mmCIF file of C-alpha atoms in Angstrom:
data_model
loop_
_atom_site.group_PDB
_atom_site.id
_atom_site.type_symbol
_atom_site.label_atom_id
_atom_site.label_comp_id
_atom_site.label_asym_id
_atom_site.label_seq_id
_atom_site.Cartn_x
_atom_site.Cartn_y
_atom_site.Cartn_z
ATOM 1 C CA MET A 713 84.561 -61.832 -28.492
ATOM 2 C CA MET A 714 82.056 -63.827 -26.479
ATOM 3 C CA ARG A 715 82.287 -61.323 -23.668
ATOM 4 C CA GLY A 716 81.583 -58.405 -26.047
ATOM 5 C CA THR A 717 78.691 -60.284 -27.578
ATOM 6 C CA ALA A 718 77.219 -60.977 -24.145
ATOM 7 C CA GLU A 719 77.531 -57.343 -23.167
ATOM 8 C CA THR A 720 75.891 -56.234 -26.402
ATOM 9 C CA GLY A 721 73.066 -58.713 -25.852
ATOM 10 C CA GLY A 722 72.593 -57.445 -22.333
ATOM 11 C CA VAL A 723 72.293 -53.873 -23.595
ATOM 12 C CA LEU A 724 69.777 -54.914 -26.245
ATOM 13 C CA ILE A 725 67.697 -56.784 -23.692
ATOM 14 C CA GLY A 726 67.808 -53.772 -21.399
ATOM 15 C CA ALA A 727 66.763 -51.489 -24.231
ATOM 16 C CA LEU A 728 63.919 -53.827 -25.132
ATOM 17 C CA LEU A 729 62.751 -53.879 -21.520
ATOM 18 C CA VAL A 730 62.888 -50.083 -21.324
ATOM 19 C CA GLY A 731 60.992 -49.809 -24.614
ATOM 20 C CA LEU A 732 58.400 -52.295 -23.427
ATOM 21 C CA LEU A 733 57.998 -50.374 -20.176
ATOM 22 C CA LEU A 734 57.628 -47.083 -22.034
ATOM 23 C CA ALA A 735 55.062 -48.653 -24.348
ATOM 24 C CA MET A 736 53.108 -49.926 -21.370
ATOM 25 C CA LEU A 737 53.276 -46.511 -19.716
ATOM 26 C CA GLY A 738 52.176 -44.875 -22.954
ATOM 27 C CA GLY A 739 49.237 -47.251 -23.203
ATOM 28 C CA VAL A 740 48.258 -46.524 -19.639
ATOM 29 C CA ALA A 741 48.562 -42.793 -20.295
ATOM 30 C CA MET A 742 46.421 -43.081 -23.413
ATOM 31 C CA ASN A 743 43.825 -45.103 -21.530
ATOM 32 C CA LEU A 744 43.799 -42.506 -18.767
ATOM 33 C CA ALA A 745 43.463 -39.706 -21.326
ATOM 34 C CA VAL A 746 40.581 -41.448 -23.074
ATOM 35 C CA THR A 747 38.904 -42.189 -19.742
ATOM 36 C CA GLU A 748 39.375 -38.596 -18.606
ATOM 37 C CA ALA A 749 38.034 -37.249 -21.914
ATOM 38 C CA THR A 750 35.049 -39.590 -21.687
ATOM 39 C CA ALA A 751 34.388 -38.565 -18.093
ATOM 40 C CA SER A 752 34.769 -34.896 -19.001
ATOM 41 C CA SER A 753 32.395 -35.288 -21.947
ATOM 42 C CA ARG A 754 29.886 -37.050 -19.704
ATOM 43 C CA GLN A 755 30.186 -34.291 -17.130
ATOM 44 C CA VAL A 756 29.543 -31.636 -19.776
ATOM 45 C CA ASP A 757 26.583 -33.644 -21.042
ATOM 46 C CA GLU A 758 25.095 -33.917 -17.548
ATOM 47 C CA ARG A 759 25.629 -30.215 -16.931
ATOM 48 C CA THR A 760 23.914 -29.394 -20.224
ATOM 49 C CA ALA A 761 20.917 -31.548 -19.288
ATOM 50 C CA GLN A 762 20.710 -29.812 -15.923
ATOM 51 C CA LEU A 763 20.783 -26.337 -17.496
ATOM 52 C CA LEU A 764 18.050 -27.349 -19.938
ATOM 53 C CA ALA A 765 15.903 -28.603 -17.054
ATOM 54 C CA GLU A 766 16.489 -25.357 -15.145
ATOM 55 C CA SER A 767 15.426 -23.341 -18.197
ATOM 56 C CA GLY A 768 12.231 -25.427 -18.290
ATOM 57 C CA VAL A 769 11.497 -24.580 -14.657
ATOM 58 C CA GLU A 770 11.994 -20.883 -15.434
ATOM 59 C CA GLN A 771 9.566 -21.160 -18.355
ATOM 60 C CA VAL A 772 6.856 -22.761 -16.209
ATOM 61 C CA VAL A 773 7.365 -20.118 -13.502
ATOM 62 C CA ALA A 774 6.949 -17.438 -16.188
ATOM 63 C CA TRP A 775 3.650 -19.008 -17.259
ATOM 64 C CA LEU A 776 2.419 -19.070 -13.671
ATOM 65 C CA THR A 777 3.505 -15.456 -13.141
ATOM 66 C CA GLN A 778 1.396 -14.469 -16.142
ATOM 67 C CA GLY A 779 -1.547 -16.131 -14.429
ATOM 68 C CA ALA A 780 -2.328 -19.016 -16.808
ATOM 69 C CA LEU A 781 -0.810 -22.154 -18.286
ATOM 70 C CA PRO A 782 -0.658 -22.257 -22.093
ATOM 71 C CA ALA A 783 -2.532 -24.128 -24.813
ATOM 72 C CA SER A 784 -5.425 -26.330 -23.688
ATOM 73 C CA ARG A 785 -4.594 -25.688 -20.034
ATOM 74 C CA GLU A 786 -5.758 -22.074 -20.146
ATOM 75 C CA ALA A 787 -8.311 -22.578 -17.370
ATOM 76 C CA PRO A 788 -7.925 -20.381 -14.257
ATOM 77 C CA LEU A 789 -5.186 -21.517 -11.914
ATOM 78 C CA PRO A 790 -6.335 -23.315 -8.763
ATOM 79 C CA VAL A 791 -5.893 -21.782 -5.352
ATOM 80 C CA ARG A 792 -3.494 -24.643 -4.637
ATOM 81 C CA PHE A 793 -2.310 -27.649 -6.641
ATOM 82 C CA THR A 794 -3.264 -30.940 -4.959
ATOM 83 C CA GLY A 795 -1.832 -33.694 -7.185
ATOM 84 C CA THR A 796 1.025 -36.083 -6.415
ATOM 85 C CA PRO A 797 4.173 -37.063 -8.352
ATOM 86 C CA ASP A 798 2.362 -40.223 -9.518
ATOM 87 C CA ALA A 799 -0.835 -38.334 -10.351
ATOM 88 C CA PRO A 800 0.151 -34.735 -11.206
ATOM 89 C CA ASP A 801 -2.362 -31.964 -11.795
ATOM 90 C CA VAL A 802 -0.753 -30.983 -15.112
ATOM 91 C CA THR A 803 1.649 -32.871 -17.366
ATOM 92 C CA TYR A 804 3.525 -31.722 -20.461
ATOM 93 C CA ASP A 805 5.091 -34.521 -22.540
ATOM 94 C CA ALA A 806 7.378 -33.692 -25.479
ATOM 95 C CA ALA A 807 6.187 -36.875 -27.200
ATOM 96 C CA ARG A 808 3.047 -34.843 -28.003
ATOM 97 C CA PRO A 809 3.804 -32.342 -30.800
ATOM 98 C CA GLU A 810 1.866 -29.504 -29.175
ATOM 99 C CA ASP A 811 3.712 -29.980 -25.877
ATOM 100 C CA ASP A 812 7.065 -30.328 -27.658
ATOM 101 C CA ARG A 813 6.463 -26.935 -29.249
ATOM 102 C CA LEU A 814 5.705 -25.368 -25.855
ATOM 103 C CA LEU A 815 8.646 -26.964 -24.073
ATOM 104 C CA ASN A 816 11.339 -26.675 -26.721
ATOM 105 C CA ASP A 817 10.541 -23.559 -28.715
ATOM 106 C CA VAL A 818 13.615 -21.907 -27.211
ATOM 107 C CA GLY A 819 15.821 -21.240 -30.247
ATOM 108 C CA ALA A 820 19.528 -21.890 -29.648
ATOM 109 C CA LEU A 821 18.992 -24.245 -26.695
ATOM 110 C CA SER A 822 17.590 -26.913 -29.005
ATOM 111 C CA ALA A 823 21.118 -27.478 -30.362
ATOM 112 C CA PHE A 824 22.148 -28.875 -26.973
ATOM 113 C CA GLY A 825 19.201 -31.159 -26.201
ATOM 114 C CA ARG A 826 15.532 -30.975 -25.308
ATOM 115 C CA ILE A 827 13.091 -30.842 -22.427
ATOM 116 C CA THR A 828 11.167 -34.111 -22.332
ATOM 117 C CA HIS A 829 8.651 -33.646 -19.501
ATOM 118 C CA ALA A 830 7.228 -30.997 -17.184
ATOM 119 C CA ARG A 831 4.813 -31.757 -14.362
ATOM 120 C CA LEU A 832 2.961 -29.660 -11.807
ATOM 121 C CA TYR A 833 1.567 -31.145 -8.612
ATOM 122 C CA GLY A 834 0.984 -30.307 -4.959
ATOM 123 C CA SER A 835 3.592 -28.914 -2.594
ATOM 124 C CA GLY A 836 4.575 -30.645 0.635
ATOM 125 C CA ARG A 837 4.727 -27.298 2.444
ATOM 126 C CA PRO A 838 1.686 -25.827 4.236
ATOM 127 C CA ASP A 839 2.316 -22.507 2.488
ATOM 128 C CA GLY A 840 3.141 -24.100 -0.859
ATOM 129 C CA PHE A 841 1.284 -23.416 -4.092
ATOM 130 C CA CYS A 842 2.706 -26.188 -6.293
ATOM 131 C CA THR A 843 5.749 -28.254 -7.205
ATOM 132 C CA VAL A 844 7.293 -27.798 -10.655
ATOM 133 C CA GLU A 845 9.305 -30.758 -11.958
ATOM 134 C CA VAL A 846 11.137 -30.694 -15.305
ATOM 135 C CA THR A 847 13.204 -33.418 -17.013
ATOM 136 C CA ALA A 848 15.638 -32.676 -19.850
ATOM 137 C CA GLU A 849 17.923 -34.775 -22.053
ATOM 138 C CA ALA A 850 21.206 -33.549 -23.555
ATOM 139 C CA ARG A 851 22.389 -34.497 -27.041
ATOM 140 C CA GLY A 852 24.770 -37.071 -25.577
ATOM 141 C CA GLY A 853 21.938 -38.871 -23.776
ATOM 142 C CA ALA A 854 22.401 -37.623 -20.209
ATOM 143 C CA ARG A 855 19.105 -36.889 -18.438
ATOM 144 C CA ARG A 856 18.532 -34.668 -15.428
ATOM 145 C CA THR A 857 15.425 -33.746 -13.433
ATOM 146 C CA VAL A 858 15.055 -30.497 -11.522
ATOM 147 C CA SER A 859 12.175 -29.702 -9.175
ATOM 148 C CA VAL A 860 11.247 -26.796 -6.925
ATOM 149 C CA GLU A 861 8.284 -25.967 -4.721
ATOM 150 C CA LEU A 862 6.660 -22.591 -5.252
ATOM 151 C CA GLY A 863 4.759 -20.305 -2.965
ATOM 152 C CA ALA A 864 2.183 -17.867 -4.307
ATOM 153 C CA TRP A 865 1.402 -14.320 -3.346
ATOM 154 C CA ARG A 866 -2.265 -13.463 -3.757
ATOM 155 C CA VAL A 867 -2.225 -9.848 -4.878
ATOM 156 C CA PRO A 868 -5.368 -7.950 -3.816
ATOM 157 C CA PRO A 869 -7.222 -6.824 -6.954
ATOM 158 C CA LEU A 870 -7.499 -3.195 -7.959
ATOM 159 C CA LEU A 871 -11.129 -2.804 -8.988
ATOM 160 C CA ALA A 872 -11.005 0.750 -10.323
ATOM 161 C CA ALA A 873 -8.887 2.744 -12.735
ATOM 162 C CA VAL A 874 -8.405 5.553 -10.211
ATOM 163 C CA GLN A 875 -8.795 5.370 -6.445
ATOM 164 C CA ALA A 876 -8.145 8.692 -4.754
ATOM 165 C CA ASN A 877 -9.639 10.379 -1.733
ATOM 166 C CA VAL A 878 -11.307 13.617 -2.815
ATOM 167 C CA LEU A 879 -9.956 15.755 0.011
ATOM 168 C CA SER A 880 -6.227 15.545 0.469
ATOM 169 C CA ALA A 881 -5.119 14.999 4.047
ATOM 170 C CA ASP A 882 -1.759 16.511 3.079
ATOM 171 C CA LEU A 883 -2.108 20.249 3.717
ATOM 172 C CA SER A 884 1.267 21.077 2.135
ATOM 173 C CA LEU A 885 0.005 19.886 -1.252
ATOM 174 C CA ALA A 886 -3.731 20.504 -0.999
ATOM 175 C CA GLU A 887 -3.620 24.116 -2.145
ATOM 176 C CA SER A 888 -7.012 25.679 -2.597
ATOM 177 C CA GLY A 889 -8.331 25.339 -6.137
ATOM 178 C CA MET A 890 -5.619 22.937 -7.290
ATOM 179 C CA SER A 891 -7.651 20.030 -8.561
ATOM 180 C CA PRO A 892 -6.499 18.131 -11.661
ATOM 181 C CA GLN A 893 -8.753 17.004 -14.452
ATOM 182 C CA VAL A 894 -9.263 13.224 -14.467
ATOM 183 C CA GLN A 895 -10.333 11.150 -17.458
ATOM 184 C CA VAL A 896 -11.008 7.439 -16.932
ATOM 185 C CA HIS A 897 -11.471 4.819 -19.676
ATOM 186 C CA TRP A 898 -12.485 1.148 -19.355
ATOM 187 C CA GLY A 899 -12.927 1.540 -15.600
ATOM 188 C CA ASP A 900 -14.263 3.663 -12.754
ATOM 189 C CA MET A 901 -13.027 6.271 -10.350
ATOM 190 C CA VAL A 902 -13.510 5.598 -6.633
ATOM 191 C CA SER A 903 -13.144 8.232 -3.898
ATOM 192 C CA ASN A 904 -13.321 8.312 -0.100
ATOM 193 C CA PHE A 905 -12.237 4.734 0.433
ATOM 194 C CA PRO A 906 -11.605 4.010 4.144
ATOM 195 C CA ARG A 907 -8.180 2.407 3.706
ATOM 196 C CA GLY A 908 -5.769 1.568 0.938
ATOM 197 C CA PRO A 909 -6.442 -1.627 -1.035
ATOM 198 C CA TRP A 910 -2.785 -2.711 -0.852
ATOM 199 C CA PRO A 911 -1.379 -3.168 2.686
ATOM 200 C CA TYR A 912 1.918 -1.446 3.476
ATOM 201 C CA GLN A 913 3.703 -4.264 5.328
ATOM 202 C CA THR A 914 2.766 -7.003 2.856
ATOM 203 C CA PHE A 915 4.178 -5.109 -0.117
ATOM 204 C CA LYS A 916 7.229 -3.985 1.843
ATOM 205 C CA ASP A 917 8.089 -7.573 2.789
ATOM 206 C CA HIS A 918 7.594 -8.744 -0.775
ATOM 207 C CA ALA A 919 9.745 -5.971 -2.231
ATOM 208 C CA GLN A 920 12.580 -6.750 0.187
ATOM 209 C CA ARG A 921 12.504 -10.392 -0.905
ATOM 210 C CA LEU A 922 11.730 -10.252 -4.613
ATOM 211 C CA GLY A 923 11.476 -6.637 -5.761
ATOM 212 C CA SER A 924 13.384 -3.380 -5.282
ATOM 213 C CA TYR A 925 13.304 -1.602 -1.917
ATOM 214 C CA TYR A 926 14.421 1.996 -1.299
ATOM 215 C CA VAL A 927 14.460 4.466 1.581
ATOM 216 C CA PRO A 928 14.305 8.214 0.780
ATOM 217 C CA ASP A 929 15.976 11.143 2.498
ATOM 218 C CA HIS A 930 14.487 14.588 3.054
ATOM 219 C CA GLU A 931 15.886 15.812 -0.298
ATOM 220 C CA GLY A 932 14.108 13.086 -2.258
ATOM 221 C CA ARG A 933 17.183 10.967 -2.979
ATOM 222 C CA LEU A 934 16.775 7.211 -2.775
ATOM 223 C CA TYR A 935 18.928 4.520 -1.162
ATOM 224 C CA ARG A 936 18.737 0.853 -2.193
ATOM 225 C CA ASN A 937 17.906 -1.484 0.716
ATOM 226 C CA GLY A 938 18.116 1.425 3.179
ATOM 227 C CA THR A 939 21.910 1.832 2.953
ATOM 228 C CA MET A 940 22.039 5.578 3.680
ATOM 229 C CA ASP A 941 25.469 6.231 2.188
ATOM 230 C CA PRO A 942 25.564 9.505 0.189
ATOM 231 C CA SER A 943 27.903 7.915 -2.342
ATOM 232 C CA HIS A 944 25.142 5.396 -3.175
ATOM 233 C CA ALA A 945 22.275 7.913 -3.441
ATOM 234 C CA LEU A 946 20.065 7.560 -6.527
ATOM 235 C CA THR A 947 17.737 10.026 -8.201
ATOM 236 C CA PRO A 948 14.075 9.204 -8.906
ATOM 237 C CA LEU A 949 14.956 9.217 -12.614
ATOM 238 C CA GLN A 950 17.485 6.428 -12.062
ATOM 239 C CA VAL A 951 15.034 4.334 -10.044
ATOM 240 C CA PHE A 952 11.791 4.892 -11.957
ATOM 241 C CA GLY A 953 12.859 5.613 -15.525
ATOM 242 C CA SER A 954 12.446 2.930 -18.222
ATOM 243 C CA GLN A 955 14.368 3.265 -21.466
ATOM 244 C CA ALA A 956 11.672 1.721 -23.664
ATOM 245 C CA VAL A 957 8.572 -0.469 -23.593
ATOM 246 C CA GLY A 958 9.606 -3.791 -22.079
ATOM 247 C CA ASP A 959 12.163 -2.261 -19.689
ATOM 248 C CA GLN A 960 10.114 -3.568 -16.775
ATOM 249 C CA ARG A 961 11.088 -2.300 -13.304
ATOM 250 C CA GLY A 962 8.982 -4.899 -11.481
ATOM 251 C CA LEU A 963 7.892 -4.043 -7.946
ATOM 252 C CA VAL A 964 9.527 -0.811 -6.729
ATOM 253 C CA PHE A 965 8.760 0.030 -3.086
ATOM 254 C CA ILE A 966 9.678 3.430 -1.620
ATOM 255 C CA ASP A 967 9.488 3.458 2.174
ATOM 256 C CA THR A 968 8.827 6.356 4.534
ATOM 257 C CA LEU A 969 11.599 8.466 6.056
ATOM 258 C CA ASP A 970 11.573 6.460 9.303
ATOM 259 C CA GLN A 971 10.665 3.115 7.664
ATOM 260 C CA GLN A 972 7.431 2.972 9.668
ATOM 261 C CA PRO A 973 3.858 2.852 8.315
ATOM 262 C CA PRO A 974 3.006 6.124 6.541
ATOM 263 C CA ASN A 975 1.493 9.105 8.320
ATOM 264 C CA ASP A 976 1.353 12.850 7.673
ATOM 265 C CA ALA A 977 4.763 13.473 9.281
ATOM 266 C CA ASN A 978 7.091 10.775 7.893
ATOM 267 C CA GLN A 979 6.738 11.157 4.125
ATOM 268 C CA ALA A 980 9.330 12.648 1.788
ATOM 269 C CA THR A 981 8.404 14.470 -1.419
ATOM 270 C CA LEU A 982 9.465 12.824 -4.684
ATOM 271 C CA VAL A 983 9.414 14.590 -8.029
ATOM 272 C CA LEU A 984 9.008 11.974 -10.774
ATOM 273 C CA ASP A 985 10.060 13.320 -14.166
ATOM 274 C CA PRO A 986 10.947 10.275 -16.349
ATOM 275 C CA LEU A 987 9.369 10.450 -19.785
ATOM 276 C CA TYR A 988 8.308 6.772 -19.357
ATOM 277 C CA MET A 989 7.848 4.431 -16.362
ATOM 278 C CA GLU A 990 6.968 0.728 -16.554
ATOM 279 C CA GLY A 991 6.383 -1.318 -13.421
ATOM 280 C CA THR A 992 4.482 -1.513 -10.138
ATOM 281 C CA PHE A 993 5.381 1.522 -8.048
ATOM 282 C CA TYR A 994 4.359 1.541 -4.369
ATOM 283 C CA ILE A 995 5.420 4.924 -2.980
ATOM 284 C CA ASN A 996 5.052 5.970 0.645
ATOM 285 C CA ALA A 997 5.706 9.633 -0.067
ATOM 286 C CA ARG A 998 4.142 12.746 -1.555
ATOM 287 C CA VAL A 999 4.513 12.459 -5.309
ATOM 288 C CA VAL A 1000 4.769 15.173 -7.925
ATOM 289 C CA LEU A 1001 4.321 13.633 -11.392
ATOM 290 C CA ARG A 1002 6.023 15.873 -13.949
ATOM 291 C CA PRO A 1003 7.171 13.819 -16.975
ATOM 292 C CA GLN A 1004 9.811 15.449 -19.171
ATOM 293 C CA GLY A 1005 8.673 14.030 -22.498
ATOM 294 C CA THR A 1006 5.820 12.508 -24.432
ATOM 295 C CA GLY A 1007 6.098 8.897 -23.242
ATOM 296 C CA GLN A 1008 5.975 5.702 -25.308
ATOM 297 C CA THR A 1009 3.511 3.779 -27.472
ATOM 298 C CA VAL A 1010 2.121 0.723 -25.665
ATOM 299 C CA HIS A 1011 0.458 -2.238 -27.388
ATOM 300 C CA THR A 1012 -2.093 -4.246 -25.402
ATOM 301 C CA LEU A 1013 -5.501 -5.919 -25.564
ATOM 302 C CA ALA A 1014 -8.821 -4.205 -24.984
ATOM 303 C CA PRO A 1015 -11.042 -5.630 -22.227
ATOM 304 C CA LEU A 1016 -13.845 -7.939 -23.261
ATOM 305 C CA PRO A 1017 -17.207 -6.258 -23.865
ATOM 306 C CA GLU A 1018 -19.642 -6.770 -21.026
ATOM 307 C CA GLY A 1019 -21.416 -10.105 -21.283
ATOM 308 C CA GLN A 1020 -18.733 -11.762 -23.440
ATOM 309 C CA ALA A 1021 -17.390 -15.172 -22.394
ATOM 310 C CA ALA A 1022 -13.929 -15.200 -20.809
ATOM 311 C CA SER A 1023 -12.659 -17.365 -23.680
ATOM 312 C CA ALA A 1024 -13.551 -14.750 -26.318
ATOM 313 C CA SER A 1025 -10.797 -12.972 -28.230
ATOM 314 C CA ARG A 1026 -9.675 -9.527 -27.108
ATOM 315 C CA ALA A 1027 -8.997 -6.848 -29.712
ATOM 316 C CA PRO A 1028 -5.436 -5.478 -29.978
ATOM 317 C CA VAL A 1029 -5.081 -1.734 -29.319
ATOM 318 C CA SER A 1030 -2.246 0.788 -29.098
ATOM 319 C CA PHE A 1031 -1.827 3.895 -26.936
ATOM 320 C CA GLY A 1032 0.600 6.666 -27.723
ATOM 321 C CA GLU A 1033 2.259 9.049 -25.259
ATOM 322 C CA VAL A 1034 1.951 6.699 -22.265
ATOM 323 C CA THR A 1035 3.852 7.990 -19.236
ATOM 324 C CA VAL A 1036 3.105 5.177 -16.753
ATOM 325 C CA ASN A 1037 2.591 1.593 -17.866
ATOM 326 C CA GLY A 1038 1.541 -0.325 -14.759
ATOM 327 C CA VAL A 1039 0.388 0.732 -11.290
ATOM 328 C CA LEU A 1040 1.233 4.000 -9.577
ATOM 329 C CA TYR A 1041 0.281 3.637 -5.896
ATOM 330 C CA THR A 1042 1.056 6.366 -3.396
ATOM 331 C CA ALA A 1043 0.210 6.512 0.289
ATOM 332 C CA GLY A 1044 0.596 10.283 0.082
ATOM 333 C CA ALA A 1045 -0.959 12.918 -2.140
ATOM 334 C CA LEU A 1046 -0.364 12.755 -5.889
ATOM 335 C CA ARG A 1047 0.194 16.056 -7.658
ATOM 336 C CA ILE A 1048 -0.315 16.147 -11.453
ATOM 337 C CA ASP A 1049 1.552 19.034 -13.070
ATOM 338 C CA LYS A 1050 1.249 18.044 -16.753
ATOM 339 C CA HIS A 1051 -0.818 15.817 -19.045
ATOM 340 C CA VAL A 1052 -0.117 12.298 -17.783
ATOM 341 C CA ARG A 1053 -1.422 9.207 -19.565
ATOM 342 C CA VAL A 1054 -1.459 5.911 -17.652
ATOM 343 C CA PHE A 1055 -2.203 2.386 -18.793
ATOM 344 C CA GLY A 1056 -2.959 0.396 -15.630
ATOM 345 C CA ALA A 1057 -4.273 2.041 -12.459
ATOM 346 C CA VAL A 1058 -3.595 4.889 -10.055
ATOM 347 C CA VAL A 1059 -4.152 4.932 -6.283
ATOM 348 C CA ALA A 1060 -3.586 8.077 -4.208
ATOM 349 C CA GLU A 1061 -4.550 7.502 -0.569
ATOM 350 C CA ARG A 1062 -4.279 11.195 0.352
ATOM 351 C CA GLY A 1063 -5.869 12.600 -2.753
ATOM 352 C CA LEU A 1064 -5.068 14.277 -6.067
ATOM 353 C CA THR A 1065 -3.815 17.833 -6.510
ATOM 354 C CA GLY A 1066 -2.304 19.901 -9.297
ATOM 355 C CA LEU A 1067 -3.557 21.598 -12.453
ATOM 356 C CA GLY A 1068 -2.638 18.963 -15.038
ATOM 357 C CA LEU A 1069 -4.667 16.227 -16.724
ATOM 358 C CA LEU A 1070 -4.598 12.643 -15.446
ATOM 359 C CA GLU A 1071 -5.820 10.233 -18.132
ATOM 360 C CA VAL A 1072 -6.047 6.573 -17.100
ATOM 361 C CA TRP A 1073 -6.835 3.575 -19.300
ATOM 362 C CA TYR A 1074 -7.669 0.759 -16.900
ATOM 363 C CA ASP A 1075 -5.917 -2.609 -17.259
ATOM 364 C CA SER A 1076 -8.736 -5.070 -16.577
ATOM 365 C CA ASP A 1077 -6.255 -7.810 -15.578
ATOM 366 C CA LEU A 1078 -5.765 -5.886 -12.325
ATOM 367 C CA SER A 1079 -9.310 -6.803 -11.300
ATOM 368 C CA ARG A 1080 -8.129 -10.436 -11.083
ATOM 369 C CA GLY A 1081 -4.969 -9.650 -9.138
ATOM 370 C CA ARG A 1082 -2.765 -10.068 -12.217
ATOM 371 C CA VAL A 1083 -0.135 -7.344 -12.120
ATOM 372 C CA GLN A 1084 2.296 -7.197 -15.013
ATOM 373 C CA GLY A 1085 5.905 -7.689 -13.957
ATOM 374 C CA LEU A 1086 5.060 -8.491 -10.346
ATOM 375 C CA PRO A 1087 6.384 -11.907 -9.242
ATOM 376 C CA VAL A 1088 3.303 -13.624 -7.850
ATOM 377 C CA VAL A 1089 5.003 -17.021 -7.540
ATOM 378 C CA PHE A 1090 8.370 -17.569 -5.906
ATOM 379 C CA PRO A 1091 10.655 -20.504 -4.989
ATOM 380 C CA ILE A 1092 10.342 -21.718 -1.413
ATOM 381 C CA ARG A 1093 13.777 -21.732 0.174
ATOM 382 C CA GLY A 1094 15.332 -25.163 0.582
ATOM 383 C CA THR A 1095 13.066 -26.985 -1.908
ATOM 384 C CA TRP A 1096 15.339 -27.021 -4.983
ATOM 385 C CA ARG A 1097 16.130 -30.638 -5.960
ATOM 386 C CA GLU A 1098 18.264 -32.171 -8.752
ATOM 387 C CA ARG A 1099 18.717 -35.810 -9.710
ATOM 388 C CA ASP A 1100 19.963 -38.097 -12.480
ATOM 389 C CA ASN A 1101 17.601 -40.274 -14.478
#
């Protein structure tokens, strides 16, 4: 009996030891699971804070692209910001209600946290315009700061509603007697200018970096980034057409046939027939403007009456049947075959032809180099920084 009792006791002790070991392993596993969950939650929180900070940087870049900072900081932007991180040129602090509204009026993002600060100060690069630094805090308390240095592209102003040489240098389009009617509102018409106001190479370089760049063939088909594969050919309607107001094409640059500066021998002929175009269109080709529709209604602000202070309010206005909303710039001749209404400006370096009516309502912002949809500020490569707080 004693032997059986001893054996039974040994089994019980063994079972207890195994149970104790399993309990210890279970506790360790639970601790690891809790630690992993905590770490995962912290990681999500930090990622959320970083995304909020990045959205703040995008918002500030959008303000700068529009040409002015909001609220009380509506003064003209400097040529270059000169402040330091300790003494920034501009500071937004969410502790101030008006700044909180500007920084965090972003709808659904507020459920995940908030942007606490945004600062603008000088860039460390010789070609830099400013540094944008934004700090955000997630709901769980994690804070992240994101900064980037921006360069700025000074767009030459367009000082007239229509700039077009009177006599077309393009003999294939300058048929005798084919001269369109031109009506200009809110601006002037300039003729016989010695050279185009927007340089070819500058806009080409900018389009290849931040816009849309195309090379045409002799049939007027277009190839993105110069990839001359017939299976990737696009029509002018696909490249230029906007579905509705707000479908902004940005900077669209059409190069010459040989991708060299334009002359009388290296330009294709493009027939543009979208019912509505919105963007900045720099075209190194002969252009036939023949919209197949009545356009769209555009809402904007009238220019200030002469003599009014820059801070005065501008009256809202609407235009119906707008075909081109933006800038239509061609290094070749521009042929108008129908009634075309433009809000913005038109430049035709080799003159106007056709029997239609060109009606242009000048966008006065163009006189200050502010071109809607054109990215005038851009991140400088290698300057993006992120850090914890």
